[in-house]
PDB file of C-alpha atoms in Angstrom:
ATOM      1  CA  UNK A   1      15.458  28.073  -8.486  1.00  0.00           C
ATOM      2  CA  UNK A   2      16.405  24.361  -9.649  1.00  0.00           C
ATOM      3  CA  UNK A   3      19.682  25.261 -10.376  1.00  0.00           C
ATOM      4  CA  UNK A   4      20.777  26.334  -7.103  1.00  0.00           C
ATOM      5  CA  UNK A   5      19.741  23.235  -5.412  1.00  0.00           C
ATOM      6  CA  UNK A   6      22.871  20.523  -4.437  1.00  0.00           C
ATOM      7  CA  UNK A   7      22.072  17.390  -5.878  1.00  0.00           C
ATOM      8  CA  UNK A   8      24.484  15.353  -8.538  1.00  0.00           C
ATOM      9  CA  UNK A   9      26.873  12.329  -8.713  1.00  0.00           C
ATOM     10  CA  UNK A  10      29.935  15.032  -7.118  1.00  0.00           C
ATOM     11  CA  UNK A  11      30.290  17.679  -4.759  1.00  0.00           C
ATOM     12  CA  UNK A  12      27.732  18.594  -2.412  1.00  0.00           C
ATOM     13  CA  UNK A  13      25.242  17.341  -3.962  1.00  0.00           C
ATOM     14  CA  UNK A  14      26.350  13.234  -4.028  1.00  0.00           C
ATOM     15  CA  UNK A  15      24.881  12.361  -0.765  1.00  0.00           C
ATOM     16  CA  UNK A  16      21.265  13.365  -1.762  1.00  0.00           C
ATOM     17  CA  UNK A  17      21.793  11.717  -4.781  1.00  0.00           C
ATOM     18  CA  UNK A  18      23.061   8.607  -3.276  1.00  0.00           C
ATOM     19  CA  UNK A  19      20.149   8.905  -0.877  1.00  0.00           C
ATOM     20  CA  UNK A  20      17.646   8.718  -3.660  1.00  0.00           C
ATOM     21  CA  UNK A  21      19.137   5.684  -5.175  1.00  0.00           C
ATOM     22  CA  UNK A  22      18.747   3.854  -1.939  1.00  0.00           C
ATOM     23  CA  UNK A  23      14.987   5.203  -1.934  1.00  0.00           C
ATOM     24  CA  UNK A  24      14.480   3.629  -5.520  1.00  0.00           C
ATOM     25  CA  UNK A  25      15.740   0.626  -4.275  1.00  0.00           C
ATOM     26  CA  UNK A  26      13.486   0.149  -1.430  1.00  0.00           C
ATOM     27  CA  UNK A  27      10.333   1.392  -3.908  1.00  0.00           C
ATOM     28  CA  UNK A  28      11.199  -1.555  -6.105  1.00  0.00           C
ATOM     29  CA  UNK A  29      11.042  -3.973  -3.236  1.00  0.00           C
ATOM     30  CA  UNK A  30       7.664  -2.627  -2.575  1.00  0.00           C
ATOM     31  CA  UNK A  31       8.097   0.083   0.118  1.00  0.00           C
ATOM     32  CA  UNK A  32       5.655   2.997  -0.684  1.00  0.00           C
ATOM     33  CA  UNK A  33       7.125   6.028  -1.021  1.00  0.00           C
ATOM     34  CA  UNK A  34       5.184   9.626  -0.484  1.00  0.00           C
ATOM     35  CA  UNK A  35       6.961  13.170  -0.716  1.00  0.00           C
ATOM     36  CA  UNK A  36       5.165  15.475   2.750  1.00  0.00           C
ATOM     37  CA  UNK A  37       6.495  19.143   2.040  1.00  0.00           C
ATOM     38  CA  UNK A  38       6.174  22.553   2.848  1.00  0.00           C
ATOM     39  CA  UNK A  39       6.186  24.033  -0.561  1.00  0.00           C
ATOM     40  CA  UNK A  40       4.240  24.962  -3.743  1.00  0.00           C
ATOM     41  CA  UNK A  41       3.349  21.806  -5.326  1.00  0.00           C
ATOM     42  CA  UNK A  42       4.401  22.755  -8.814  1.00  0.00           C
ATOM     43  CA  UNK A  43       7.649  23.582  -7.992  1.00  0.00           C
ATOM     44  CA  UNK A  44       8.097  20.468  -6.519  1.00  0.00           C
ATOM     45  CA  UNK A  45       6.911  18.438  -9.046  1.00  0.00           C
ATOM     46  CA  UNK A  46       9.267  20.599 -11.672  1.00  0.00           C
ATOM     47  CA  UNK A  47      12.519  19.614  -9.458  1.00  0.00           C
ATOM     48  CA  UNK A  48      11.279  15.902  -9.954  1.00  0.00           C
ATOM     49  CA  UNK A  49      10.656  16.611 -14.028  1.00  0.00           C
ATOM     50  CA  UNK A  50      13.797  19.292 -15.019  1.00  0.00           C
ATOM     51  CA  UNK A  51      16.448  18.382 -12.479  1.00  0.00           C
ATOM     52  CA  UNK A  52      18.860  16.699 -14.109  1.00  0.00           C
ATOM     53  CA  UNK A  53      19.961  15.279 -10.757  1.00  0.00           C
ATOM     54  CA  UNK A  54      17.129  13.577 -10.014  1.00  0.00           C
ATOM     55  CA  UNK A  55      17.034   9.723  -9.743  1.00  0.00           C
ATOM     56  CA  UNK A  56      13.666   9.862  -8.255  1.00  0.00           C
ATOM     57  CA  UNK A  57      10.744  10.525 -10.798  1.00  0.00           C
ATOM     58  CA  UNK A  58       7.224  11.947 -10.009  1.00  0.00           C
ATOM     59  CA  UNK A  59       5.842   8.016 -10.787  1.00  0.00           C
ATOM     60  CA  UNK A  60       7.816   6.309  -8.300  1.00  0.00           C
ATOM     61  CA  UNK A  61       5.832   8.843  -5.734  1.00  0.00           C
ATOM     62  CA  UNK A  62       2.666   7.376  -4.584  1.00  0.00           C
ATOM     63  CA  UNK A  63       1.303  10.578  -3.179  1.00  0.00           C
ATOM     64  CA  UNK A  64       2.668  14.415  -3.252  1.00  0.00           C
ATOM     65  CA  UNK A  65       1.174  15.808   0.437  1.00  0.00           C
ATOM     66  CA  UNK A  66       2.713  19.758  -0.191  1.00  0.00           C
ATOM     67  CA  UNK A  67       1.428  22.768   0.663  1.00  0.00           C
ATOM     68  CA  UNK A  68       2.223  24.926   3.619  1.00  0.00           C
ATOM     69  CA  UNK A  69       0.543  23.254   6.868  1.00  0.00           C
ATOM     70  CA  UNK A  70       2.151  21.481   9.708  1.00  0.00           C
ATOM     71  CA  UNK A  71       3.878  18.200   8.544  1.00  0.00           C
ATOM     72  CA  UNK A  72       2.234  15.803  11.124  1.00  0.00           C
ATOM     73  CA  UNK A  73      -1.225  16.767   9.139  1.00  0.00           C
ATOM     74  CA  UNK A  74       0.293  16.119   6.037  1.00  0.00           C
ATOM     75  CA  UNK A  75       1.402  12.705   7.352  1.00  0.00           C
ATOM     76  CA  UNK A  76      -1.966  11.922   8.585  1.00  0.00           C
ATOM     77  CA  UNK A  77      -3.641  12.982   5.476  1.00  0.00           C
ATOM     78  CA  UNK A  78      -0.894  11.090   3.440  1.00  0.00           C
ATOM     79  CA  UNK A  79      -2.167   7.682   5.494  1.00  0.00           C
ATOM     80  CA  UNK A  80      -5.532   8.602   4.981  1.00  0.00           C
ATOM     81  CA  UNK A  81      -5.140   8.464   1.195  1.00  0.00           C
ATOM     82  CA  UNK A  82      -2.908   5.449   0.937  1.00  0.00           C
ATOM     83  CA  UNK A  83      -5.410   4.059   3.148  1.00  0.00           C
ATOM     84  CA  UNK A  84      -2.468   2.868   5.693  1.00  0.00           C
ATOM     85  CA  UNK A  85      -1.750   2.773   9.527  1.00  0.00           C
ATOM     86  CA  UNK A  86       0.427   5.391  10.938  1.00  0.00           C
ATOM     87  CA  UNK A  87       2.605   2.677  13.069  1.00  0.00           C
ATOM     88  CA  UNK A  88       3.692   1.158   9.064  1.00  0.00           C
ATOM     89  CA  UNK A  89       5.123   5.351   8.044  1.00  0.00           C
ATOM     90  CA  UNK A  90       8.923   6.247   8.025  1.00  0.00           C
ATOM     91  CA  UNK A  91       9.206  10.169   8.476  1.00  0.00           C
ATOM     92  CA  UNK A  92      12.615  11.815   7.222  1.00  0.00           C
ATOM     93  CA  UNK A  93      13.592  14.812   7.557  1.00  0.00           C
ATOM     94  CA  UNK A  94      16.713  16.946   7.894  1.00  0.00           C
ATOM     95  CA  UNK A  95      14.786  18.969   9.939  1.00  0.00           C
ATOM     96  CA  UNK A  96      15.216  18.961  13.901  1.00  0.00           C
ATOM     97  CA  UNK A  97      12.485  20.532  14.590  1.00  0.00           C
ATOM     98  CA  UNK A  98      10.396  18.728  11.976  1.00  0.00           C
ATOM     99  CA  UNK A  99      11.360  15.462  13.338  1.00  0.00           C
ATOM    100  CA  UNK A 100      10.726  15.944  16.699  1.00  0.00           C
ATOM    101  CA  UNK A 101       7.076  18.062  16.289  1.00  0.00           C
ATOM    102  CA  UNK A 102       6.162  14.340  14.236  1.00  0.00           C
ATOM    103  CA  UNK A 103       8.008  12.402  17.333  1.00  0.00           C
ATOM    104  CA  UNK A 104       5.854  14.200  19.626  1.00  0.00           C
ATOM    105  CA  UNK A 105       2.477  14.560  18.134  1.00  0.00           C
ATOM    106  CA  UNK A 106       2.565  11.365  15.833  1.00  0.00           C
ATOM    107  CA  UNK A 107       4.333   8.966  18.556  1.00  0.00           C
ATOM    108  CA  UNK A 108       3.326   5.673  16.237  1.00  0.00           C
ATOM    109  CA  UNK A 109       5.648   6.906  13.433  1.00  0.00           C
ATOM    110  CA  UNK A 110       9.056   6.458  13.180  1.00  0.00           C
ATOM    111  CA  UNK A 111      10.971   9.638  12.544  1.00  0.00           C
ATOM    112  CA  UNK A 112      14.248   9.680  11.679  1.00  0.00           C
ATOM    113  CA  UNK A 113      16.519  12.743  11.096  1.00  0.00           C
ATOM    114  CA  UNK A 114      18.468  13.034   7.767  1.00  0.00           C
ATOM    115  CA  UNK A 115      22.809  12.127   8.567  1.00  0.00           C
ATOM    116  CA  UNK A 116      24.412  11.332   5.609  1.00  0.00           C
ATOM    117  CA  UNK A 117      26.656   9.761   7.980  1.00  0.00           C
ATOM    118  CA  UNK A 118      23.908   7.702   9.914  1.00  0.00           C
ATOM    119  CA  UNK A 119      20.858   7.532   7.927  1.00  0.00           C
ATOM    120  CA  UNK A 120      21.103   3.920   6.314  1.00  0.00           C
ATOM    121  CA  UNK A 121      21.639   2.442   9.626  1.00  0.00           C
ATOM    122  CA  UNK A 122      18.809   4.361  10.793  1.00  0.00           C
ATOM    123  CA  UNK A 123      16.437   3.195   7.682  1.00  0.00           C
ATOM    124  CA  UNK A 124      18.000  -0.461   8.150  1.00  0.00           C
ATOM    125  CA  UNK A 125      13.979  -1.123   9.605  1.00  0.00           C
ATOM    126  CA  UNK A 126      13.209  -2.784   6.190  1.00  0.00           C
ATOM    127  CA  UNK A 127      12.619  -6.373   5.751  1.00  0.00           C
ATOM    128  CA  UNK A 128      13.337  -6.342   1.736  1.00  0.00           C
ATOM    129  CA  UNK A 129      11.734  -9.029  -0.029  1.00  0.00           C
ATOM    130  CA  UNK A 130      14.983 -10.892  -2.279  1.00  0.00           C
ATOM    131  CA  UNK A 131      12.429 -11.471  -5.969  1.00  0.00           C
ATOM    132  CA  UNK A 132      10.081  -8.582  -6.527  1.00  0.00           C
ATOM    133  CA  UNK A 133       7.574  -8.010  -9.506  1.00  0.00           C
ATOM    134  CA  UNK A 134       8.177  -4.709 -10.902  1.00  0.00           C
ATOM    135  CA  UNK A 135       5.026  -4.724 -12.515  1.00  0.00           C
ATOM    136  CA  UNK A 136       2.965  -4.962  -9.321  1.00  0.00           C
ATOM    137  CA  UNK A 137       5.059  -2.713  -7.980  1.00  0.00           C
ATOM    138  CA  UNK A 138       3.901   0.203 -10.804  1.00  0.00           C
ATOM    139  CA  UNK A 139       0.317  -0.947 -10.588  1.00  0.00           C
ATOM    140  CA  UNK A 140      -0.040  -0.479  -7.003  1.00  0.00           C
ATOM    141  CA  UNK A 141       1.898   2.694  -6.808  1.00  0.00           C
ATOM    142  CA  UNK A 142      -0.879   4.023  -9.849  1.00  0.00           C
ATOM    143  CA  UNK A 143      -3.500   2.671  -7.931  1.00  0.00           C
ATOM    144  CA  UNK A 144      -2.511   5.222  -4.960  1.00  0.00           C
ATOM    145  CA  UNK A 145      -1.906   7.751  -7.574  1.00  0.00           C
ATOM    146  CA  UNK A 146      -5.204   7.992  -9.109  1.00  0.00           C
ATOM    147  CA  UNK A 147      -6.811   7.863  -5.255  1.00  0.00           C
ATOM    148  CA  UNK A 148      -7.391  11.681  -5.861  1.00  0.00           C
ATOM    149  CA  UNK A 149      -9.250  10.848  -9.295  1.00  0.00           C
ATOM    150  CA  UNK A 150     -11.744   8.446  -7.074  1.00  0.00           C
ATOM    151  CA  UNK A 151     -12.109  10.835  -4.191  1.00  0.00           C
ATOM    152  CA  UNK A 152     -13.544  13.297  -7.371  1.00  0.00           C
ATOM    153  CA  UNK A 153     -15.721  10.792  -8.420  1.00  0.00           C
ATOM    154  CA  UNK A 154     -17.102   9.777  -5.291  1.00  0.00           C
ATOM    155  CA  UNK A 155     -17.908  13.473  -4.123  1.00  0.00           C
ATOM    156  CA  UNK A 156     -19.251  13.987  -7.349  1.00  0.00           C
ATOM    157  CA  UNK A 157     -21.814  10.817  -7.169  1.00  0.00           C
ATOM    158  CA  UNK A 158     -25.137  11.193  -5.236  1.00  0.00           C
ATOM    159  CA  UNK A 159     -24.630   7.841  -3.309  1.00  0.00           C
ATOM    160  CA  UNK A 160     -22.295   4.775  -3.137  1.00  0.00           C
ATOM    161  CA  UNK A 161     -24.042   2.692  -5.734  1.00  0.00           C
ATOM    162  CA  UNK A 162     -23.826   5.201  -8.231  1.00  0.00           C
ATOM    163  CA  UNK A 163     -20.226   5.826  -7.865  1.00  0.00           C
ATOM    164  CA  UNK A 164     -19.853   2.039  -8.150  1.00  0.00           C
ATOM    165  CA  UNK A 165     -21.450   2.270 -11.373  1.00  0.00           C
ATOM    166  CA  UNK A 166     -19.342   5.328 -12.862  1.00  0.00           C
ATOM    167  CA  UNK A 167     -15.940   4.151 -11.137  1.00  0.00           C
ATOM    168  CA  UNK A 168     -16.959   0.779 -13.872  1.00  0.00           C
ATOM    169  CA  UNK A 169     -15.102  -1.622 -11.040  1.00  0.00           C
ATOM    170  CA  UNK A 170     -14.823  -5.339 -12.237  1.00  0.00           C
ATOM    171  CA  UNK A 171     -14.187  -8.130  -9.978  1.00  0.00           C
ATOM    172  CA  UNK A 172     -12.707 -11.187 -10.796  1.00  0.00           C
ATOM    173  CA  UNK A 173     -12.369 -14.273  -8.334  1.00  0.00           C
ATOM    174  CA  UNK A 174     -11.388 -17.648  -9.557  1.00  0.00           C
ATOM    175  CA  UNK A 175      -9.437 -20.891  -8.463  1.00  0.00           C
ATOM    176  CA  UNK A 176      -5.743 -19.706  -7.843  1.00  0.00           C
ATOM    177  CA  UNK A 177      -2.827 -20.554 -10.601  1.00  0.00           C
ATOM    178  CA  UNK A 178       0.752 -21.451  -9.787  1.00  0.00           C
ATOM    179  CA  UNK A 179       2.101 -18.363 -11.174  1.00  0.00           C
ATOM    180  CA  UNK A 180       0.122 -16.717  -8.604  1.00  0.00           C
ATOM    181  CA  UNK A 181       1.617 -18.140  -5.088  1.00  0.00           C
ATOM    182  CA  UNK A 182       4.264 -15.393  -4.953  1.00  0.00           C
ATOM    183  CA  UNK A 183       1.790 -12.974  -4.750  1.00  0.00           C
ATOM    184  CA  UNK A 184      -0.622 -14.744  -2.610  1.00  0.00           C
ATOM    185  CA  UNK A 185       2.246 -15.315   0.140  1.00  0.00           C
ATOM    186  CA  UNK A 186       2.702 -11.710   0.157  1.00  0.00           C
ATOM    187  CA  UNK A 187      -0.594 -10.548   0.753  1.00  0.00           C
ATOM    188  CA  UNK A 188      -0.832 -13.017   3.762  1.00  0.00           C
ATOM    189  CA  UNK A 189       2.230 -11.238   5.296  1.00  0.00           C
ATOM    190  CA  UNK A 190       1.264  -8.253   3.889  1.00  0.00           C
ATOM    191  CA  UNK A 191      -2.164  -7.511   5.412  1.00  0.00           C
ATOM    192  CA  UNK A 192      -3.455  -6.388   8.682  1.00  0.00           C
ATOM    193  CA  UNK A 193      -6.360  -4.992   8.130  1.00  0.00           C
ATOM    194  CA  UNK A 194      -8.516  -7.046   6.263  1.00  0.00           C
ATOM    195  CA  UNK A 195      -7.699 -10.052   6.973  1.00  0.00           C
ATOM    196  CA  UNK A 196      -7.993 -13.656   9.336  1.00  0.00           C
ATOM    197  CA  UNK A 197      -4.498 -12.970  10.493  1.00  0.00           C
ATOM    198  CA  UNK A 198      -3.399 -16.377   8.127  1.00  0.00           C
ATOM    199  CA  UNK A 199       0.623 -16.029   7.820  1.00  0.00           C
ATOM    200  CA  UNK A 200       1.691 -18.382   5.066  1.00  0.00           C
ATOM    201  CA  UNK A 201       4.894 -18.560   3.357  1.00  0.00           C
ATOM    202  CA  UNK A 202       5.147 -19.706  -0.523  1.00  0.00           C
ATOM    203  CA  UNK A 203       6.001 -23.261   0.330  1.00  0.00           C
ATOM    204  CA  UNK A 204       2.983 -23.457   2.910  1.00  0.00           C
ATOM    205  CA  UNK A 205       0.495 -21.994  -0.109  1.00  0.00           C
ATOM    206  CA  UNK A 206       2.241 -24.335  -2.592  1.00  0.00           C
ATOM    207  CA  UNK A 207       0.836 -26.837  -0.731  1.00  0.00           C
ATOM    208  CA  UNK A 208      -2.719 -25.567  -0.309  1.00  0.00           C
ATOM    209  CA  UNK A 209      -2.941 -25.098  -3.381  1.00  0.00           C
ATOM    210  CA  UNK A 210      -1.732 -28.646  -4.786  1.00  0.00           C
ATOM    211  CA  UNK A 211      -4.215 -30.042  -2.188  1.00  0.00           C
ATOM    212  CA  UNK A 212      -7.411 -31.687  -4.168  1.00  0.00           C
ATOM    213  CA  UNK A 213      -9.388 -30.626  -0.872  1.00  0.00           C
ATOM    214  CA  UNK A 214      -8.054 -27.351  -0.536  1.00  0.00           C
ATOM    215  CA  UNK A 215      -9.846 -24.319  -2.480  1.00  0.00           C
ATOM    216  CA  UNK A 216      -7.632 -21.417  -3.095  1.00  0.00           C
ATOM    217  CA  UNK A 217      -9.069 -17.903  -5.091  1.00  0.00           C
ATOM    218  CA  UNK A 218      -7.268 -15.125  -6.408  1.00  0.00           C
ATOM    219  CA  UNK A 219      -9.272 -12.305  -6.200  1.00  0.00           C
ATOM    220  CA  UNK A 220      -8.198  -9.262  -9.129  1.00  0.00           C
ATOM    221  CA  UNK A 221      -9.856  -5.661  -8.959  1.00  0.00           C
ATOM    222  CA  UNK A 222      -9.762  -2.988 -11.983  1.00  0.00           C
ATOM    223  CA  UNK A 223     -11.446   0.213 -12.718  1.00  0.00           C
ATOM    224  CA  UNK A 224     -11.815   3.168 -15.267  1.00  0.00           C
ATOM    225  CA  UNK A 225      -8.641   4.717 -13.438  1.00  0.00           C
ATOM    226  CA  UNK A 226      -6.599   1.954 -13.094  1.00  0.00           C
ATOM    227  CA  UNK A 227      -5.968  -2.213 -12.905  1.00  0.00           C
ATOM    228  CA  UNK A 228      -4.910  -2.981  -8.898  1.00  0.00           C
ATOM    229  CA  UNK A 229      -4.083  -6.418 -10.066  1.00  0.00           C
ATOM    230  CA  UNK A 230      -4.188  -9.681  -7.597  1.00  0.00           C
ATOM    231  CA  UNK A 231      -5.300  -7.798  -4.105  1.00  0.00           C
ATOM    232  CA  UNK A 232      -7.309 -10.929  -2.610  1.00  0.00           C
ATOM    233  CA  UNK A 233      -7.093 -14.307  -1.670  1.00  0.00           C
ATOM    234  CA  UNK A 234      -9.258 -16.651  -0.262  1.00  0.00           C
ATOM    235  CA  UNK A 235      -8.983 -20.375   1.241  1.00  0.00           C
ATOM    236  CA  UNK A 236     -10.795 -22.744   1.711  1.00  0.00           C
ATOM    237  CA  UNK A 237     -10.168 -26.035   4.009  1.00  0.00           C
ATOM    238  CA  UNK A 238     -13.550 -28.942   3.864  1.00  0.00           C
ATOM    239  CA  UNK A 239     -15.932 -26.040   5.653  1.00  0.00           C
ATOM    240  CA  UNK A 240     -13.193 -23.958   7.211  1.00  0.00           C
ATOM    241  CA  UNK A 241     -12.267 -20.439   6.310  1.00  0.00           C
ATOM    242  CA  UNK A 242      -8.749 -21.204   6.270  1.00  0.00           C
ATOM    243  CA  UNK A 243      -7.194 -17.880   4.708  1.00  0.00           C
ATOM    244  CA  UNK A 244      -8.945 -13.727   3.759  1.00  0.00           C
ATOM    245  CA  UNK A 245      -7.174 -11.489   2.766  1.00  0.00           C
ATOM    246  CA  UNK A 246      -7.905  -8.227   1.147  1.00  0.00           C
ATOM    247  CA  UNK A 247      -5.185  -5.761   0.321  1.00  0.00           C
ATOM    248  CA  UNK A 248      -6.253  -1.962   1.986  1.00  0.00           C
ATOM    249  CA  UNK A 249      -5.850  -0.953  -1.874  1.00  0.00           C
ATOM    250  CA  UNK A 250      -9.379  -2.665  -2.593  1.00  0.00           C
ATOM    251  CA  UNK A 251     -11.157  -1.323   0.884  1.00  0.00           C
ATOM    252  CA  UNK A 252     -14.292   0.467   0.226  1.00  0.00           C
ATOM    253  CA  UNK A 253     -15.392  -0.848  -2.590  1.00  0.00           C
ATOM    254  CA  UNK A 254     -17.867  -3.602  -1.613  1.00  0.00           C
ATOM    255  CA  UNK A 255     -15.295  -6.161  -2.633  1.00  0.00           C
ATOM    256  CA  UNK A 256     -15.195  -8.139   0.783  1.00  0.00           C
ATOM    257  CA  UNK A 257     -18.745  -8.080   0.412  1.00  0.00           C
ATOM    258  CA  UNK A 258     -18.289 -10.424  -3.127  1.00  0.00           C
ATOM    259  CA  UNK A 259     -16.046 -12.382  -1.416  1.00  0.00           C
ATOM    260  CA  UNK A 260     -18.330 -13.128   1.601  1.00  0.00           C
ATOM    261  CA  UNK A 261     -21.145 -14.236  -0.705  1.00  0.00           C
ATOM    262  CA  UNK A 262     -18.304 -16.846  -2.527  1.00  0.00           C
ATOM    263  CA  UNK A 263     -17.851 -18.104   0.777  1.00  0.00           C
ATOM    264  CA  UNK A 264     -21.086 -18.633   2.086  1.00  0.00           C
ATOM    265  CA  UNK A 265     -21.786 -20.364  -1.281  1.00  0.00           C
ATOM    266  CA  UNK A 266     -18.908 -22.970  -0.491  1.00  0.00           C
ATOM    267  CA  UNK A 267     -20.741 -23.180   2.679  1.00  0.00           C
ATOM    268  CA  UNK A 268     -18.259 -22.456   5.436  1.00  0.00           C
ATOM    269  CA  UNK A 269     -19.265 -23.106   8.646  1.00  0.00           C
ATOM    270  CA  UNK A 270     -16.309 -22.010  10.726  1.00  0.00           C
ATOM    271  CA  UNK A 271     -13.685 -19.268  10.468  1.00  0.00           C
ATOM    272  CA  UNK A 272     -10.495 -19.585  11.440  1.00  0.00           C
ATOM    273  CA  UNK A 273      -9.368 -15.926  12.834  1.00  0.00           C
ATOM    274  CA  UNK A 274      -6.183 -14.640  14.240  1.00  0.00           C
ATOM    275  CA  UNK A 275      -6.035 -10.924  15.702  1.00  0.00           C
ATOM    276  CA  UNK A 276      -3.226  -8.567  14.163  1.00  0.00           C
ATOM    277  CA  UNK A 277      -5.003  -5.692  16.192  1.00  0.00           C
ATOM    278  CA  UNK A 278      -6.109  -4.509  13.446  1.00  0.00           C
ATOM    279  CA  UNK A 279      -8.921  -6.704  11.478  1.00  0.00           C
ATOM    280  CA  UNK A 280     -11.584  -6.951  14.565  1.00  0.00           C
ATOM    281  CA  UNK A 281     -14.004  -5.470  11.782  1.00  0.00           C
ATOM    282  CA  UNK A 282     -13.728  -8.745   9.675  1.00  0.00           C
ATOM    283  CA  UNK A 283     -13.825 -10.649  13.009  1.00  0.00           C
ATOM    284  CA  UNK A 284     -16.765  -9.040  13.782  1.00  0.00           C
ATOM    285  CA  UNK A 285     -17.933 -10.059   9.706  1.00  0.00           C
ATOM    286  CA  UNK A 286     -17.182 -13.488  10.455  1.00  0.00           C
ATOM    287  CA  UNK A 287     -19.174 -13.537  13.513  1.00  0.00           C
ATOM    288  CA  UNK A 288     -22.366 -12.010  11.896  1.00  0.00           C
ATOM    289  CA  UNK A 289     -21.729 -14.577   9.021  1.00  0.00           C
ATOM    290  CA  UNK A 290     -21.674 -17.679  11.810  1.00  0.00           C
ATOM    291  CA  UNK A 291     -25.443 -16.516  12.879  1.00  0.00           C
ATOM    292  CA  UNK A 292     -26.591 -16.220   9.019  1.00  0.00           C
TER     293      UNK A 292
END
């Protein structure tokens, strides 16, 4: 039951609970967090609502993977519906035998066993950002937790189009704001899937964008489930692609596809493309765009 489990600010219980305080503070500089247990789900999710020891709460978890399978599925299933590599996961467990069945049949992921006495060092991986926006930081975590709400609607629709229509997705691309270079910055180190490969800081997009010959869009994406907020950026050199970039939130809904046609109507001729070993897809875009 939830009483007999160790977790509070004494006793026992104060590592875990120090150990989820650390958590929150890596969620609110953007790290995604996911829960992968073998349990009933509804027992989980009352420990995160009753527990009065809980500094984690259900809406700081971006996806629940818990039933009673082997935890290397659940971690693939858990990429596959935050739409995510398995080379950018961080498996921990307290679990020997947990950790190393992930080690061994997951060898991209890095699994770390639970040590109160070792684990931050282990976890000190992260390259925290110093200013975050906690508002993009709950958007995009709802956007992954409505995912199962789309998946519905999509196996529910008899084609694409249709659940286009029904998911009521707006687009929105226009000429980037100052407000927005943060974000913009971010995306470009952010991305590896769909994107050029662009790297730009938020002094070298500061300067794109004051530029008279530069052209720099925001692209924003919302639906009936939820808003994802700025997940695109496009820029624009003369007739150069200069910088793409589409966040893996916004993948499969047709929106590279709106931001192609923007681009062919500025009339780029060439595309400037760097390979994260990831994006040779868009590559492959661009080069069917070249031809058109």
């Amino acid at each position: 039951g939830i009483e007999q489990i160790k977790l509070g600010s004494e006793g026992l219980g104060r590592p875990y609970q120090d150990f989820q305080r650390f958590l929150l503070t890596l969620y609110y500089h953007g790290v995604i967090l996911a829960v992968c247990s073998k349990n009933d789900l509804q027992d989980v999710i009352r420990v995160f609502r009753e527990h009065s020891g809980m500094i984690l709460k259900a809406e700081h978890i971006a996806c629940f993977q818990v039933d009673w399978d082997n935890k290397p599925n659940n971690i693939r299933r858990i990429a596959e519906a935050l739409n995510i590599g398995l080379d950018s996961i961080v498996f921990v467990d307290d679990s020997p035998f947990e950790v190393e069945s992930v080690r061994t049949l997951l060898p991209d992921i890095m699994a770390v066993q639970y040590d109160r006495n070792t684990i931050y060092e282990s976890l000190a991986c992260f390259n925290l950002k110093s200013q975050v926006n906690l508002k993009q930081v709950a958007d995009r975590n709802l956007t992954y937790q409505s995912n199962s709400k789309r998946k519905k609607l999509r196996s529910e629709s008899a084609d694409f189009e249709i659940y286009l229509t029904l998911l009521k997705m707006k687009v929105d691309i226009h000429r980037a704001l100052s407000s927005e270079v943060a974000r913009i910055a971010e995306l470009t180190q952010r991305t590896n899937q769909c994107t050029n490969g662009a790297r730009y800081t938020v002094s070298e997009i500061s300067e794109r964008l004051n530029n008279p010959l530069y052209h720099l869009y925001s692209v924003y994406v919302s639906d009936m489930f939820a808003d994802l907020g700025l997940v695109g950026v496009i820029g624009i050199n003369d007739t150069t692609l200069d910088l793409f970039s589409l966040s893996c939130r916004a993948l499969g809904r047709n929106v590279e596809e709106k931001m192609i046609k923007l681009i062919r109507d500025e009339k780029v001729v060439e595309y400037k493309f760097v390979s994260t070993g990831k994006n040779e897809a868009l590559g492959n875009l661009f080069a069917i765009n070249k031809q058109i």
